[in-house]
Amino acid sequence: MLKNILNILLLSSILLPIQLFSQSHNDHKCGTDFYHDAYYQNNPAEYEEFIQHLNERDVTPFKAQRRGDLRIIPVVFHIIHQGGTENIGDDQIISLLTKLNDDFQGRNADSASVREIFKPVYANMNIEFRLANIDPSGRCTNGVNRIYSDKTTDARDNVKSLIQWDNQKYLNVWVVKSIYNFGQAGTILGYATFPKYAISNPTKDGIVIRSDFQMYGGRTLTHEIGHWLGLFHTFQSGCGGDCETSGDLICDTPPVYEDSYGCDANKNSCHQDSPDLPDMNENHMDYTSCRLMFSKGQKEVADYYLASNYRKSLITNSNIQATGVNNSGVYTCIPVADFDVQDVTHCSNSGVEFIDQSAGSSDISYKWYFDGGTPTSSTDQHPVILYASPGKYSVKLVVSTSNGKDSLLKDNIVMIYPEEGNSIAYRENFEDPNFADDFWFIQEEQNSVEWKRTNNSSYEGSYSLFLNNFYSNTANLEYYFITPPVNLTAVNSPAMYFKYAHAQKTADSKDILRIYVSKNCGESWSLRKIINQINLPTAGQLYPTNFAPQNKSLWRDFVLDLSNYQGQSNVLVKVSLFSQGGNNMYVDDLKFFSTTSIDNEISSDAQLKIYPVPTSDHLYLESPINIKDANIYITDVMGHIVFEQKQITLDATNPLHLNLTQINTGKSGVYFILLEAENLFIRKKFSIIK
């Protein structure tokens, strides 16, 4: 039993600050000890209850039981972000879970590196973590929530108040950009609550972890879940001759004097244990870079908590069914409606394809409503609709199953252009709050970032068009707007002009402005100009805060030659910022005009044909010109790269075949193919239907 150590700990509780959870190294990785130190200093009565709990804990029955059945724990990840790199993709979550389950089921490949002296106590924890498929309200889910909040920086329990699912049904994991260091030196990668929190502080129960969890071998979450299952650090109570009063209070893990950061196989920081064993630096509950095992004694502690009221409810058959993580894969939940459109802009009477992205069980049915479309409704999963009249149109989808229904309305998701655009005399200074009614198309909000009208700054008047890019740090996300169409049938030397202002946030900011032109209502786009990260900033200094140009010297002229489109009746221009850690951007005083002396810097123009569209597993690329040393990327709608093929040659006489079975997703949806070569950039949208 633990009476000796607990008497010591109880005595220490009288003397604040409490030192139950102490560490010696400055570069701290785990904040669990500091978190509990801070809490119990302010709640000494609960500390005494915690000590009593440890004193009464008896894992003896589990020494003989050695549970061999697999325990399944439903997990939900809450991604707290500001649109930056902390907004990790679903693929990263899945990869993390794979590694986590390997660790907890003893199938991690590096387990072969366990030293012979410790192989007899190597344990398979028989635990599997699965993403929840049903949320607390019974709705379908993928087990990942995304919450936009500045609390992602210097996070602590404040992120738990943003969103939390029932801790008796789910393991809550909050992913953040950085974590409060609890007044300690160094960086905190994560912290967890001990099992007793499940009862005494249910709204705080769970794990907070940094988004860069791949640091230190990518096992930060394995370590923190160990705490969540009741395990201490192997160095928790330092050296001692009694295994129940030293180290982690577990007898088959040798006591360790202090936290270890290397991987020294010869290190033996404690000599009082009998037999005198070296430090178990391969244990997940130390800080070493060679962590790869749990011990059988640690498994007994985890088994104790999974069989007690603290964690038992999570692994019950009823909860496994209720959260949709059962082995059969068959479950019922209230569906969640979601969809996208193949192309947002179209000419009149062209087919507009809508792509269902809803979550639901196999008996899901669909009812679409298309205001102004032909037909006006549809029960197809991926309908194609005709629009005869120019304008902006909204679409509604209702999905139903035997377990319930859900609906989603997207306003102004489709733009249908007139046969002829505006005259060359078109001007826009953004003073009119209804300017977008004139066939402007502005990309819908991504990560709370979008182009919008603002009075923060302007070149002339009071308003400009503004991209709040300061908080968008995710590489390769595109934020664009499309101008109304212009008619160039009777124009000599047409051009487009606007004023713009931009600043760098840091020296590493690499925002890029790309300008595209279309003559077929956006069915295809040609890249006409690129302004890279060197030439884009108009401010001569770095702006680590939100940039807003306060004088005209911070604005710059932009001119685009449109003479290649002379004679075309419907010409669109797309202005796109590829955000890569930069700052805000402003556009003002946009106009089309005719000139004979303009900037002639024009990128190569090439059309790219892709087929079949939509597709399932294979895609073919054709171009009328030979393209050498090109890079091909396929991204999802969030800008995450799901496929790439580099240094390819596109022969004008032979199509290039892409095997899309390599794409790490089995979900139907809208994707983008990007072809980049010297002075050439082509981007086209397509859909995958499974």
Coordinates of C-alpha atoms in Angstrom, one line a residue, residues 92-564:
Q92 CA -3.1 14.7 -38.9
I93 CA -5.7 13.7 -36.3
I94 CA -6.1 10.2 -37.9
S95 CA -2.3 9.8 -38.1
L96 CA -2.0 10.7 -34.4
L97 CA -4.7 8.2 -33.4
T98 CA -2.9 5.5 -35.4
K99 CA 0.3 6.1 -33.5
L100 CA -1.6 6.4 -30.2
N101 CA -3.3 3.0 -30.6
D102 CA 0.0 1.4 -31.6
D103 CA 1.4 2.6 -28.3
F104 CA -1.5 1.4 -26.2
Q105 CA -1.8 -2.0 -27.9
G106 CA 1.9 -2.8 -27.9
R107 CA 2.3 -2.9 -31.7
N108 CA 4.6 0.1 -32.1
A109 CA 7.4 -1.0 -34.4
D110 CA 10.1 0.5 -32.1
S111 CA 9.0 -1.8 -29.2
A112 CA 11.8 -4.1 -30.5
S113 CA 14.2 -1.6 -28.9
V114 CA 13.1 -2.3 -25.4
R115 CA 16.1 -3.5 -23.4
E116 CA 16.2 -7.2 -22.5
I117 CA 16.0 -6.4 -18.8
F118 CA 12.6 -4.7 -19.2
K119 CA 11.0 -7.0 -21.8
P120 CA 9.4 -9.2 -19.1
V121 CA 7.4 -6.2 -17.9
Y122 CA 6.5 -4.8 -21.3
A123 CA 2.7 -4.4 -21.4
N124 CA -0.1 -4.3 -24.0
M125 CA -2.6 -1.8 -22.4
N126 CA -5.4 -3.3 -24.5
I127 CA -6.9 0.1 -25.1
E128 CA -8.1 1.6 -28.4
F129 CA -9.1 5.2 -29.0
R130 CA -11.7 5.9 -31.7
L131 CA -13.1 9.2 -33.0
A132 CA -16.7 9.6 -32.0
N133 CA -19.3 9.2 -34.8
I134 CA -22.2 10.5 -32.7
D135 CA -22.2 13.7 -30.8
P136 CA -23.9 14.4 -27.4
S137 CA -27.1 15.5 -29.2
G138 CA -27.3 12.4 -31.3
R139 CA -26.0 14.1 -34.5
C140 CA -23.5 12.5 -36.9
T141 CA -19.9 13.7 -36.4
N142 CA -16.4 12.9 -37.4
G143 CA -15.1 13.5 -33.9
V144 CA -13.4 16.8 -34.8
N145 CA -14.7 20.2 -33.8
R146 CA -13.2 23.5 -35.0
I147 CA -13.6 26.6 -32.9
Y148 CA -12.2 30.0 -33.9
S149 CA -10.9 31.7 -30.8
D150 CA -7.9 33.8 -29.6
K151 CA -7.8 31.5 -26.5
T152 CA -5.7 29.1 -28.6
T153 CA -2.7 31.2 -27.6
D154 CA -1.6 30.8 -24.0
A155 CA -4.3 28.3 -23.5
R156 CA -5.4 26.8 -20.2
D157 CA -8.8 25.7 -18.8
N158 CA -10.3 28.7 -20.6
V159 CA -10.5 26.7 -23.8
K160 CA -12.6 24.1 -22.0
S161 CA -15.4 26.6 -21.4
L162 CA -15.6 27.1 -25.2
I163 CA -16.8 23.6 -25.9
Q164 CA -16.8 20.3 -24.0
W165 CA -18.7 17.0 -24.5
D166 CA -19.9 14.9 -21.6
N167 CA -16.7 13.6 -19.9
Q168 CA -18.5 10.4 -18.9
K169 CA -19.0 9.5 -22.6
Y170 CA -16.0 11.1 -24.4
L171 CA -12.3 11.8 -23.8
N172 CA -12.1 15.5 -24.6
V173 CA -8.8 16.7 -26.2
W174 CA -8.3 20.4 -26.9
V175 CA -5.7 21.2 -29.5
V176 CA -4.2 24.7 -29.2
K177 CA -1.4 26.9 -30.5
S178 CA 0.4 27.4 -27.2
I179 CA -0.2 26.6 -23.5
Y180 CA 0.2 28.7 -20.4
N181 CA 3.3 27.6 -18.5
F182 CA 1.8 27.9 -15.0
G183 CA 4.5 30.3 -14.0
Q184 CA 7.3 27.9 -14.9
A185 CA 10.3 28.2 -17.2
G186 CA 10.2 26.4 -20.6
T187 CA 7.5 25.2 -23.0
I188 CA 4.5 23.2 -22.0
L189 CA 3.4 20.7 -24.7
G190 CA 0.4 19.4 -22.9
Y191 CA -1.4 18.7 -19.6
A192 CA -4.0 16.3 -18.4
T193 CA -6.3 15.8 -15.5
F194 CA -6.1 12.8 -13.2
P195 CA -9.1 10.4 -13.0
K196 CA -10.4 11.9 -9.8
Y197 CA -11.3 15.0 -11.9
A198 CA -13.9 13.0 -13.7
I199 CA -16.0 13.2 -10.6
S200 CA -14.9 16.2 -8.7
N201 CA -14.3 18.6 -11.6
P202 CA -16.1 17.1 -14.6
T203 CA -16.1 20.4 -16.6
K204 CA -12.3 20.5 -16.5
D205 CA -11.7 16.8 -17.2
G206 CA -9.6 16.1 -20.3
I207 CA -6.4 16.9 -22.1
V208 CA -5.0 20.2 -23.6
I209 CA -2.2 19.7 -26.1
R210 CA -0.2 21.8 -28.5
S211 CA -0.9 21.5 -32.2
D212 CA 2.8 20.7 -32.8
F213 CA 2.5 17.4 -30.9
Q214 CA 4.8 15.7 -33.4
M215 CA 7.7 17.2 -31.4
Y216 CA 9.7 14.8 -29.2
G217 CA 8.7 11.8 -31.2
G218 CA 5.1 12.6 -31.5
R219 CA 4.2 10.9 -28.3
T220 CA 3.0 13.8 -26.2
L221 CA -0.6 12.6 -26.3
T222 CA 0.4 9.1 -25.3
H223 CA 2.2 10.6 -22.3
E224 CA -0.8 12.8 -21.3
I225 CA -3.3 10.0 -21.7
G226 CA -1.1 8.1 -19.3
H227 CA -1.8 10.8 -16.7
W228 CA -5.5 10.8 -17.6
L229 CA -5.5 7.1 -16.8
G230 CA -3.9 7.7 -13.4
L231 CA -0.2 7.3 -14.1
F232 CA 2.5 9.5 -12.5
H233 CA 5.9 10.4 -14.0
T234 CA 8.6 7.8 -13.3
F235 CA 10.5 10.5 -11.5
Q236 CA 7.5 11.7 -9.5
S237 CA 8.7 10.8 -6.0
G238 CA 12.5 10.5 -6.7
C239 CA 14.7 7.8 -5.3
G240 CA 13.9 5.4 -2.5
G241 CA 14.3 1.8 -1.3
D242 CA 10.5 1.1 -1.2
C243 CA 8.9 0.9 -4.6
E244 CA 5.6 2.0 -3.2
T245 CA 7.0 5.2 -1.9
S246 CA 9.5 6.2 -4.7
G247 CA 9.4 6.9 -8.4
D248 CA 5.9 6.6 -9.8
L249 CA 4.8 4.4 -6.8
I250 CA 4.7 1.3 -9.2
C251 CA 7.1 -1.5 -8.4
D252 CA 8.1 -2.7 -11.9
T253 CA 9.2 0.8 -13.0
P254 CA 12.6 1.6 -11.4
P255 CA 12.6 4.9 -9.6
V256 CA 14.2 7.9 -11.4
Y257 CA 15.8 10.8 -9.6
E258 CA 14.7 13.5 -12.0
D259 CA 13.2 14.0 -15.5
S260 CA 15.4 12.8 -18.3
Y261 CA 15.7 14.3 -21.7
G262 CA 18.3 12.2 -23.4
C263 CA 18.4 8.5 -24.2
D264 CA 21.3 7.3 -22.1
A265 CA 21.0 3.5 -21.8
N266 CA 23.6 3.5 -19.0
K267 CA 21.9 6.1 -16.8
N268 CA 21.1 4.9 -13.3
S269 CA 20.0 7.8 -11.2
C270 CA 18.8 5.8 -8.2
H271 CA 20.7 3.0 -6.4
Q272 CA 18.3 2.3 -3.4
D273 CA 16.0 0.0 -5.4
S274 CA 16.5 -3.7 -5.1
P275 CA 17.5 -5.0 -7.5
D276 CA 19.4 -1.9 -8.6
L277 CA 18.1 -1.4 -12.1
P278 CA 19.0 1.3 -14.6
D279 CA 16.5 4.1 -15.4
M280 CA 13.7 2.9 -17.6
N281 CA 14.2 5.7 -20.2
E282 CA 12.0 3.8 -22.7
N283 CA 8.9 4.4 -20.5
H284 CA 6.2 6.7 -21.9
M285 CA 5.9 8.5 -18.5
D286 CA 9.4 10.0 -18.6
Y287 CA 10.5 12.8 -20.9
T288 CA 13.2 11.0 -23.0
S289 CA 13.2 10.8 -26.8
C290 CA 13.2 7.0 -26.7
R291 CA 9.8 6.5 -25.0
L292 CA 8.2 3.3 -26.3
M293 CA 6.6 1.2 -23.5
F294 CA 4.2 1.0 -20.6
S295 CA 4.9 -1.6 -17.8
K296 CA 2.6 -4.2 -16.5
G297 CA 2.3 -2.3 -13.2
Q298 CA 1.2 0.8 -15.1
K299 CA -1.4 -1.3 -16.9
E300 CA -2.8 -2.5 -13.5
V301 CA -3.3 1.2 -12.5
A302 CA -5.0 2.0 -15.8
D303 CA -7.1 -1.1 -15.4
Y304 CA -8.1 0.0 -11.9
Y305 CA -9.4 3.4 -13.2
L306 CA -11.2 1.9 -16.2
A307 CA -13.0 -0.5 -13.9
S308 CA -13.9 2.2 -11.3
N309 CA -16.5 5.0 -11.4
Y310 CA -13.9 7.5 -12.6
R311 CA -13.5 6.1 -16.1
K312 CA -15.8 3.0 -16.3
S313 CA -18.7 4.7 -18.1
L314 CA -16.6 5.4 -21.1
I315 CA -16.0 1.8 -22.0
T316 CA -19.4 0.3 -21.4
N317 CA -21.2 -1.4 -24.2
S318 CA -24.0 1.1 -24.0
N319 CA -21.7 4.1 -24.4
I320 CA -19.7 2.4 -27.2
Q321 CA -23.0 2.1 -29.1
A322 CA -24.2 5.6 -28.1
T323 CA -21.1 7.3 -29.4
G324 CA -21.0 5.2 -32.6
V325 CA -17.6 3.6 -32.1
N326 CA -18.8 -0.1 -32.0
N327 CA -16.9 -2.7 -33.8
S328 CA -19.7 -3.4 -36.3
G329 CA -19.5 0.1 -37.8
V330 CA -23.3 0.2 -37.9
Y331 CA -24.9 3.0 -36.0
T332 CA -27.7 5.5 -36.3
C333 CA -27.5 9.2 -35.8
I334 CA -29.2 12.4 -36.8
P335 CA -27.7 13.5 -40.1
V336 CA -25.7 16.7 -40.7
A337 CA -26.4 18.5 -43.9
D338 CA -23.4 19.9 -45.9
F339 CA -22.7 20.6 -49.6
D340 CA -20.5 22.5 -52.0
V341 CA -20.8 23.6 -55.6
Q342 CA -18.5 22.4 -58.4
D343 CA -18.1 26.0 -59.8
V344 CA -19.4 29.1 -58.2
T345 CA -19.6 31.2 -61.4
H346 CA -21.4 30.2 -64.6
C347 CA -22.8 31.5 -67.8
S348 CA -26.6 31.4 -68.3
N349 CA -28.1 27.9 -69.1
S350 CA -24.9 26.0 -68.2
G351 CA -25.2 23.1 -65.8
V352 CA -24.3 23.8 -62.2
E353 CA -23.2 20.7 -60.3
F354 CA -23.8 20.4 -56.5
I355 CA -21.8 18.0 -54.4
D356 CA -23.3 16.5 -51.3
Q357 CA -20.9 16.3 -48.3
S358 CA -23.4 15.4 -45.6
A359 CA -22.8 13.0 -42.8
G360 CA -25.4 10.3 -42.1
S361 CA -26.2 6.7 -42.1
S362 CA -26.9 4.5 -45.1
D363 CA -30.6 5.3 -45.3
I364 CA -30.0 9.0 -45.9
S365 CA -32.3 10.8 -48.4
Y366 CA -32.0 14.2 -50.0
K367 CA -34.3 17.1 -50.9
W368 CA -32.7 20.1 -52.6
Y369 CA -34.3 23.5 -53.2
F370 CA -33.0 25.7 -56.0
D371 CA -34.5 29.2 -56.2
G372 CA -34.5 30.3 -59.8
G373 CA -33.1 26.9 -61.0
T374 CA -34.4 24.2 -63.4
P375 CA -35.6 22.0 -61.8
T376 CA -36.5 24.0 -58.7
S377 CA -36.0 20.9 -56.5
S378 CA -34.2 17.5 -56.7
T379 CA -33.8 14.3 -54.7
D380 CA -30.5 13.3 -56.3
Q381 CA -27.4 13.2 -54.1
H382 CA -25.3 15.3 -56.6
P383 CA -27.8 17.2 -58.8
V384 CA -27.0 19.3 -61.9
I385 CA -29.2 22.4 -62.2
L386 CA -29.7 24.9 -65.0
Y387 CA -30.1 28.7 -64.4
A388 CA -31.5 30.7 -67.2
S389 CA -31.4 34.2 -65.8
P390 CA -28.4 36.2 -64.5
G391 CA -28.1 36.8 -60.8
K392 CA -27.0 35.3 -57.4
Y393 CA -28.8 32.3 -56.2
S394 CA -29.2 30.5 -52.8
V395 CA -29.5 26.8 -52.3
K396 CA -31.0 24.7 -49.5
L397 CA -30.4 21.0 -48.7
V398 CA -32.6 18.9 -46.4
V399 CA -31.2 15.5 -45.5
S400 CA -33.2 12.8 -43.7
T401 CA -32.7 9.4 -42.1
S402 CA -34.8 7.2 -39.9
N403 CA -33.2 8.9 -37.0
G404 CA -33.9 12.5 -37.9
K405 CA -33.2 15.3 -40.4
D406 CA -31.1 18.4 -40.8
S407 CA -31.0 21.3 -43.3
L408 CA -28.5 23.8 -44.6
L409 CA -29.1 27.1 -46.5
K410 CA -26.2 28.7 -48.4
D411 CA -26.9 32.2 -49.5
N412 CA -25.7 33.5 -52.8
I413 CA -23.6 30.4 -53.5
V414 CA -24.1 30.5 -57.3
M415 CA -23.4 33.4 -59.6
I416 CA -24.9 33.4 -63.1
Y417 CA -23.5 36.1 -65.4
P418 CA -25.2 38.0 -68.2
E419 CA -24.2 37.5 -71.8
E420 CA -22.5 40.8 -71.9
G421 CA -20.5 42.5 -69.2
N422 CA -20.3 46.1 -68.0
S423 CA -18.8 48.8 -70.2
I424 CA -15.1 49.6 -70.0
A425 CA -16.0 52.6 -68.0
Y426 CA -16.9 50.5 -64.9
R427 CA -15.6 51.9 -61.6
E428 CA -15.9 50.8 -58.0
N429 CA -14.7 52.8 -55.0
F430 CA -16.6 50.7 -52.4
E431 CA -18.4 53.6 -50.9
D432 CA -21.8 52.1 -51.6
P433 CA -22.6 49.4 -49.0
N434 CA -24.5 47.4 -51.7
F435 CA -21.6 47.4 -54.2
A436 CA -21.5 43.5 -54.3
D437 CA -25.0 43.5 -55.8
D438 CA -23.5 44.4 -59.1
F439 CA -22.3 40.8 -60.0
W440 CA -19.3 40.9 -57.6
F441 CA -18.5 37.5 -56.2
I442 CA -16.6 37.3 -52.9
Q443 CA -15.4 33.9 -51.7
E444 CA -17.2 32.7 -48.6
E445 CA -15.6 33.0 -45.2
Q446 CA -12.7 30.6 -44.4
N447 CA -11.4 30.4 -40.8
S448 CA -13.3 33.6 -40.1
V449 CA -11.2 35.3 -42.9
E450 CA -12.8 36.9 -46.0
W451 CA -12.7 40.0 -48.2
K452 CA -15.2 42.6 -46.9
R453 CA -15.9 46.3 -47.1
T454 CA -14.3 48.4 -44.3
N455 CA -13.7 51.9 -43.1
N456 CA -10.5 51.0 -41.4
S457 CA -8.6 52.7 -44.2
S458 CA -9.0 53.9 -47.8
Y459 CA -7.1 55.6 -50.5
E460 CA -10.0 57.9 -51.5
G461 CA -13.3 58.4 -49.7
S462 CA -14.0 56.4 -46.5
Y463 CA -14.2 52.8 -47.6
S464 CA -12.1 50.1 -49.2
L465 CA -12.1 46.3 -49.8
F466 CA -10.3 44.6 -46.9
L467 CA -8.9 41.1 -46.3
N468 CA -8.4 40.5 -42.6
N469 CA -5.4 38.3 -43.2
F470 CA -3.5 39.0 -40.0
Y471 CA -4.9 35.8 -38.3
S472 CA -4.7 33.6 -41.4
N473 CA -1.4 31.7 -41.1
T474 CA -2.3 28.5 -42.9
A475 CA -0.1 28.0 -45.9
N476 CA -1.7 27.9 -49.3
L477 CA -5.1 29.0 -48.3
E478 CA -6.6 31.2 -51.0
Y479 CA -8.8 34.2 -50.4
Y480 CA -10.3 35.8 -53.5
F481 CA -12.9 38.1 -55.0
I482 CA -14.1 38.2 -58.6
T483 CA -15.0 41.5 -60.3
P484 CA -18.2 42.0 -62.3
P485 CA -17.8 41.0 -66.0
V486 CA -16.7 43.7 -68.5
N487 CA -17.4 43.9 -72.2
L488 CA -14.3 44.4 -74.3
T489 CA -15.8 43.9 -77.8
A490 CA -15.2 47.5 -78.9
V491 CA -12.2 48.5 -76.8
N492 CA -8.6 49.1 -77.8
S493 CA -5.8 48.2 -75.3
P494 CA -8.1 47.5 -72.3
A495 CA -6.6 47.3 -68.8
M496 CA -7.7 47.0 -65.2
Y497 CA -6.4 49.3 -62.4
F498 CA -6.6 49.4 -58.6
K499 CA -4.8 50.7 -55.6
Y500 CA -3.6 48.3 -53.0
A501 CA -1.8 48.2 -49.6
H502 CA -0.2 45.3 -47.8
A503 CA 2.4 44.7 -45.1
Q504 CA 4.5 41.8 -43.8
K505 CA 3.9 40.5 -40.3
T506 CA 7.3 38.9 -40.0
A507 CA 10.4 38.5 -42.1
D508 CA 9.2 35.0 -42.9
S509 CA 5.8 36.1 -44.3
K510 CA 5.4 34.9 -47.9
D511 CA 2.0 36.1 -49.1
I512 CA 1.6 36.0 -52.9
L513 CA -0.9 38.0 -55.0
R514 CA -2.2 36.2 -58.1
I515 CA -4.4 37.7 -60.8
Y516 CA -6.5 35.5 -63.1
V517 CA -8.7 36.2 -66.1
S518 CA -11.6 34.2 -67.5
K519 CA -13.5 34.7 -70.8
N520 CA -16.0 31.9 -70.2
C521 CA -17.8 32.9 -67.0
G522 CA -15.2 31.3 -64.7
E523 CA -15.3 27.8 -66.3
S524 CA -11.5 28.2 -66.7
W525 CA -9.0 30.7 -65.5
S526 CA -5.6 31.9 -66.9
L527 CA -3.0 33.3 -64.6
R528 CA -2.0 36.8 -65.8
K529 CA 0.2 38.2 -63.1
I530 CA 2.0 37.2 -59.9
I531 CA 3.4 39.6 -57.3
N532 CA 5.6 37.6 -54.9
Q533 CA 6.4 38.1 -51.3
I534 CA 9.4 40.3 -52.1
N535 CA 7.4 42.9 -54.2
L536 CA 4.0 42.6 -52.6
P537 CA 4.4 44.7 -49.4
T538 CA 3.8 48.4 -49.8
A539 CA 4.9 49.2 -46.3
G540 CA 8.7 49.5 -45.9
Q541 CA 8.7 47.9 -42.4
L542 CA 7.4 44.8 -40.7
Y543 CA 4.0 45.1 -39.0
P544 CA 3.6 42.6 -36.1
T545 CA 0.2 44.0 -35.4
N546 CA -2.9 44.5 -37.5
F547 CA -1.9 46.6 -40.5
A548 CA -4.0 49.5 -41.6
P549 CA -2.4 52.1 -44.0
Q550 CA -2.8 55.5 -42.4
N551 CA -1.4 57.6 -45.3
K552 CA -1.3 57.5 -49.1
S553 CA 2.4 56.6 -49.2
L554 CA 1.5 53.1 -48.1
W555 CA -0.6 52.5 -51.2
R556 CA 0.6 51.3 -54.6
D557 CA -0.8 51.2 -58.1
F558 CA -1.6 47.9 -59.9
V559 CA -2.3 47.7 -63.6
L560 CA -3.2 44.6 -65.6
D561 CA -3.0 44.4 -69.3
L562 CA -6.2 42.9 -70.8
S563 CA -5.3 43.4 -74.5
N564 CA -5.3 39.6 -75.0

